[in-house]
Short mmCIF file of C-alpha atoms in Angstrom, two decimals:
data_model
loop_
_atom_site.label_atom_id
_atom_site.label_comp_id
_atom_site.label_asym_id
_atom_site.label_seq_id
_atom_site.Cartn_x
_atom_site.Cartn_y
_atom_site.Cartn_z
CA UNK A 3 95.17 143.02 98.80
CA UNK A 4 92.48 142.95 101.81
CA UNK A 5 90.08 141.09 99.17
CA UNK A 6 92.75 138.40 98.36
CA UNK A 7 93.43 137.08 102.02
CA UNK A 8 89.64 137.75 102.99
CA UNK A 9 89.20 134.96 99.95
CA UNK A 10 91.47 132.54 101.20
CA UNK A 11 90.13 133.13 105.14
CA UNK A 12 86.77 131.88 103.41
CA UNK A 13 87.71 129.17 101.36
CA UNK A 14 90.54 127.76 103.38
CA UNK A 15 93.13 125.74 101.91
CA UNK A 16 93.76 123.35 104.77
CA UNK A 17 92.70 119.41 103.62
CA UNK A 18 90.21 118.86 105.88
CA UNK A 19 88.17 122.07 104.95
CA UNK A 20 89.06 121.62 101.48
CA UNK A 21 85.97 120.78 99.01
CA UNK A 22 88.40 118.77 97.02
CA UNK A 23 89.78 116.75 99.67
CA UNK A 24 85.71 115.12 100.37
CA UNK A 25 85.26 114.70 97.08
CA UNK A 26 88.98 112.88 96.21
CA UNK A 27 87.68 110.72 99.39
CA UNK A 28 84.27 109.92 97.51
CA UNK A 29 85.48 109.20 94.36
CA UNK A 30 88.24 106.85 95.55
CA UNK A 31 86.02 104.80 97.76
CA UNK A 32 83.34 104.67 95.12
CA UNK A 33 86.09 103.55 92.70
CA UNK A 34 87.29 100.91 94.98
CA UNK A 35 84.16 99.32 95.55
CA UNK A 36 83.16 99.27 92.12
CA UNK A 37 86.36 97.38 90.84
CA UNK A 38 86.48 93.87 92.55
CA UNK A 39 89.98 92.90 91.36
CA UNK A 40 90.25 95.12 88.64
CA UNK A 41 86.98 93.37 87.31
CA UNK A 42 83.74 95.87 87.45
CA UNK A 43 81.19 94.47 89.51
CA UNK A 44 78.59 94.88 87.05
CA UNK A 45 80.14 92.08 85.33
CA UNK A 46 79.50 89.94 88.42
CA UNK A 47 76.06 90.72 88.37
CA UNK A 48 75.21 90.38 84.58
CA UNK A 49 77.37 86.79 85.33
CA UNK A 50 74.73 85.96 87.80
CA UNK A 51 71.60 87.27 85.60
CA UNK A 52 72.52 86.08 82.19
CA UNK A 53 75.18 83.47 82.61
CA UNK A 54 76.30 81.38 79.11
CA UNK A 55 79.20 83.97 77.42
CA UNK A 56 78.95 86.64 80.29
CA UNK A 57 79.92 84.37 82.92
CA UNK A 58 82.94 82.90 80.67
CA UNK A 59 83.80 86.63 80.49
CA UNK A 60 84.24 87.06 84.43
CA UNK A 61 85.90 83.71 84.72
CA UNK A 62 88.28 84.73 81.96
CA UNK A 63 88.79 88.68 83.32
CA UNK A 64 89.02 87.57 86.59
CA UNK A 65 91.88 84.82 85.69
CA UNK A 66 94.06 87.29 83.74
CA UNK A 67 93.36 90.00 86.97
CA UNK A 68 94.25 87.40 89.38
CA UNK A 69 97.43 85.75 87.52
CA UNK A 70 99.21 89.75 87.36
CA UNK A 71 98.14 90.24 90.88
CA UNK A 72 100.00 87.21 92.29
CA UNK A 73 103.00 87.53 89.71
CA UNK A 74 103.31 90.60 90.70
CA UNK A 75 102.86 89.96 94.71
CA UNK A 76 106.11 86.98 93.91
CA UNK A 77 107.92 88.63 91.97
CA UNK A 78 108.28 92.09 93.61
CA UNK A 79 105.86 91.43 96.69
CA UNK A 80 108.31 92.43 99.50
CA UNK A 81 109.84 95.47 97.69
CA UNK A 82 106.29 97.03 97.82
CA UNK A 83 105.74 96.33 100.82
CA UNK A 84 108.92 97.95 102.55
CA UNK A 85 108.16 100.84 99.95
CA UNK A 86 104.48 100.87 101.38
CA UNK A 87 105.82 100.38 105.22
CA UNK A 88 108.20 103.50 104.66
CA UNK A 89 105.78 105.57 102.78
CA UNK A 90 103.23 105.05 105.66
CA UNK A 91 105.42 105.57 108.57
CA UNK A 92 106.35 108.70 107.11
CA UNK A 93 102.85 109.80 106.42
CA UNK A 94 101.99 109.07 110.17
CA UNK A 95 105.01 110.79 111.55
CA UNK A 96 105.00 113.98 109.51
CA UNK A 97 101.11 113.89 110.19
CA UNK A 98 100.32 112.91 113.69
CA UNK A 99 103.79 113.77 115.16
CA UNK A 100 104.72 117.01 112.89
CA UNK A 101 101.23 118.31 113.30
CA UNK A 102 101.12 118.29 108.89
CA UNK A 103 97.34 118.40 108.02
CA UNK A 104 98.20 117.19 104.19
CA UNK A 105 99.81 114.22 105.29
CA UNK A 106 97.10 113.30 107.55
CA UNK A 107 94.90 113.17 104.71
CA UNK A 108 96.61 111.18 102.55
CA UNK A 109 97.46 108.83 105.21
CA UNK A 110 93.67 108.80 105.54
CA UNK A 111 92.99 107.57 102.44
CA UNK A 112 96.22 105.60 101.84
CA UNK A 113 95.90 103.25 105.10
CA UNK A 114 92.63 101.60 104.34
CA UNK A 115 93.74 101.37 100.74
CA UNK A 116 96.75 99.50 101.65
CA UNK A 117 94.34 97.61 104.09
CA UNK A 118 91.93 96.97 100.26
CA UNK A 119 95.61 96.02 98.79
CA UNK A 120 96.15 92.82 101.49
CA UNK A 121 92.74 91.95 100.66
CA UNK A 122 93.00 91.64 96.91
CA UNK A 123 95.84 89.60 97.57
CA UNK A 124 94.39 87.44 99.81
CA UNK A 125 91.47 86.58 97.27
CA UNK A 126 93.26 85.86 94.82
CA UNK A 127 95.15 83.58 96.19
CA UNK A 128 91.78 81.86 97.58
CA UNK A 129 90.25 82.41 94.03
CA UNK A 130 93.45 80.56 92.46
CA UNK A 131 94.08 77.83 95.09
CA UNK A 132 90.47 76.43 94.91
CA UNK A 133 90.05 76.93 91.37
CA UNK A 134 87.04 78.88 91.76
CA UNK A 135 84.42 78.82 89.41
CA UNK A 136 80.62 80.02 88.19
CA UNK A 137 78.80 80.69 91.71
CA UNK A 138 81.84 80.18 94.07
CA UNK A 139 83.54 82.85 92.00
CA UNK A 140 80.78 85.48 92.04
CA UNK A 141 80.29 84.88 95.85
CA UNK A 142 84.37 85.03 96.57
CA UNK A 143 83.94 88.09 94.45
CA UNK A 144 80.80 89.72 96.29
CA UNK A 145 82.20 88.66 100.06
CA UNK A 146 85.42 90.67 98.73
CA UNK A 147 83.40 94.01 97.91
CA UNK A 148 81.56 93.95 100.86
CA UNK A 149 84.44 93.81 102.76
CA UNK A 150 85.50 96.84 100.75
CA UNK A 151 82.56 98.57 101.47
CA UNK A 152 83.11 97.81 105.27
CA UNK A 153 86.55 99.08 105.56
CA UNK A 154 85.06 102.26 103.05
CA UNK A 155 82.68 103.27 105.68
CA UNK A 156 84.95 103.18 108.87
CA UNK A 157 87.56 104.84 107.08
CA UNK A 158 84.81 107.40 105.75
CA UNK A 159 83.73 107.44 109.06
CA UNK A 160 87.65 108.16 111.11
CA UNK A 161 88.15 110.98 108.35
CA UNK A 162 85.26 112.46 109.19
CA UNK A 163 85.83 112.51 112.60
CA UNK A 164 88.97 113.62 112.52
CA UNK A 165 88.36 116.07 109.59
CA UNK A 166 85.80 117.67 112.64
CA UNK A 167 87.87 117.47 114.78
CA UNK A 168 90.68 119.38 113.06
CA UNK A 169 88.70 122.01 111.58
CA UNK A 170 87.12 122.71 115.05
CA UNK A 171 90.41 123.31 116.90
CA UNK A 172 91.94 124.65 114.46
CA UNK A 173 89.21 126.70 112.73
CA UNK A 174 87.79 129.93 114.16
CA UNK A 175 86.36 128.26 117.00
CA UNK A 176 89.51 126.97 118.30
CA UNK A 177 93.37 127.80 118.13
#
């Protein structure tokens, strides 16, 4: 069985050495920035380019999008947020307190998401109080995924630090 654990010393199953782990971290972050309020941002662009019936389409898919999201925000708003609260707190304590590498990872990624999450919120409640329309809505729309992008590459940035970090002290250079 010398073969098996030489294996596992070389792939290592720990998050932050973990192929999968980058790639999850990719993906999400390239999902996240593509979908502006659950509307693909291609749509925002093709509004700009084409106008006529493609820019009735983002008004319209952005309406329905923002109508659930603050329905959903009034009606069960502060349940998800305790949920969120508790599921966070307990991701930092197990992780940063407890030492657990796995739930430093997904606290990782689930922070900045949460952070994307207050965001959406917030511009859709801009989008719906100002009635916002043709060019305002494709500039609310393109300020919000930039800001995506922003909090995507610091939180890119802080797991890749800390991935480092981790697998230096506790890889075979350190502990």
């Amino acid at each position: 069985m010398d073969w098996y654990q030489t294996l596992f010393e070389l792939i290592d199953m720990r998050s932050f050495s973990n192929l999968w782990f980058w790639i999850v971290l990719a993906v999400t972050w390239s999902t996240a920035s593509h979908w502006v309020l659950g509307v693909p941002y291609d749509m925002v662009l093709r509004a700009r380019r084409q106008g006529a019936q493609a820019e009735v389409d983002l008004e319209d898919m952005v309406r329905i999008n923002v109508n659930r999201l603050l329905f959903i925000a009034q009606v069960s708003g502060l349940w998800i947020l305790g949920f969120a609260c508790f599921g966070l707190t307990m991701l930092v304590l197990l992780g940063f307190v407890y030492g657990m590498e796995f739930a430093q990872a997904v606290f990782l990624l689930a922070f900045p998401l949460s952070l994307i999450g207050a965001l959406s919120l917030s511009t859709a409640r801009l989008i719906q109080s100002e009635g916002a329309a043709g060019e305002r809505l494709r500039k609310r729309l393109t300020r919000h995924r930039l800001y995506t992008q922003i909090i995507g590459m610091v939180s890119i940035f802080v797991t890749a630090i800390w991935g480092m970090y981790q697998n230096v002290a506790l890889g075979p250079l350190g502990g």
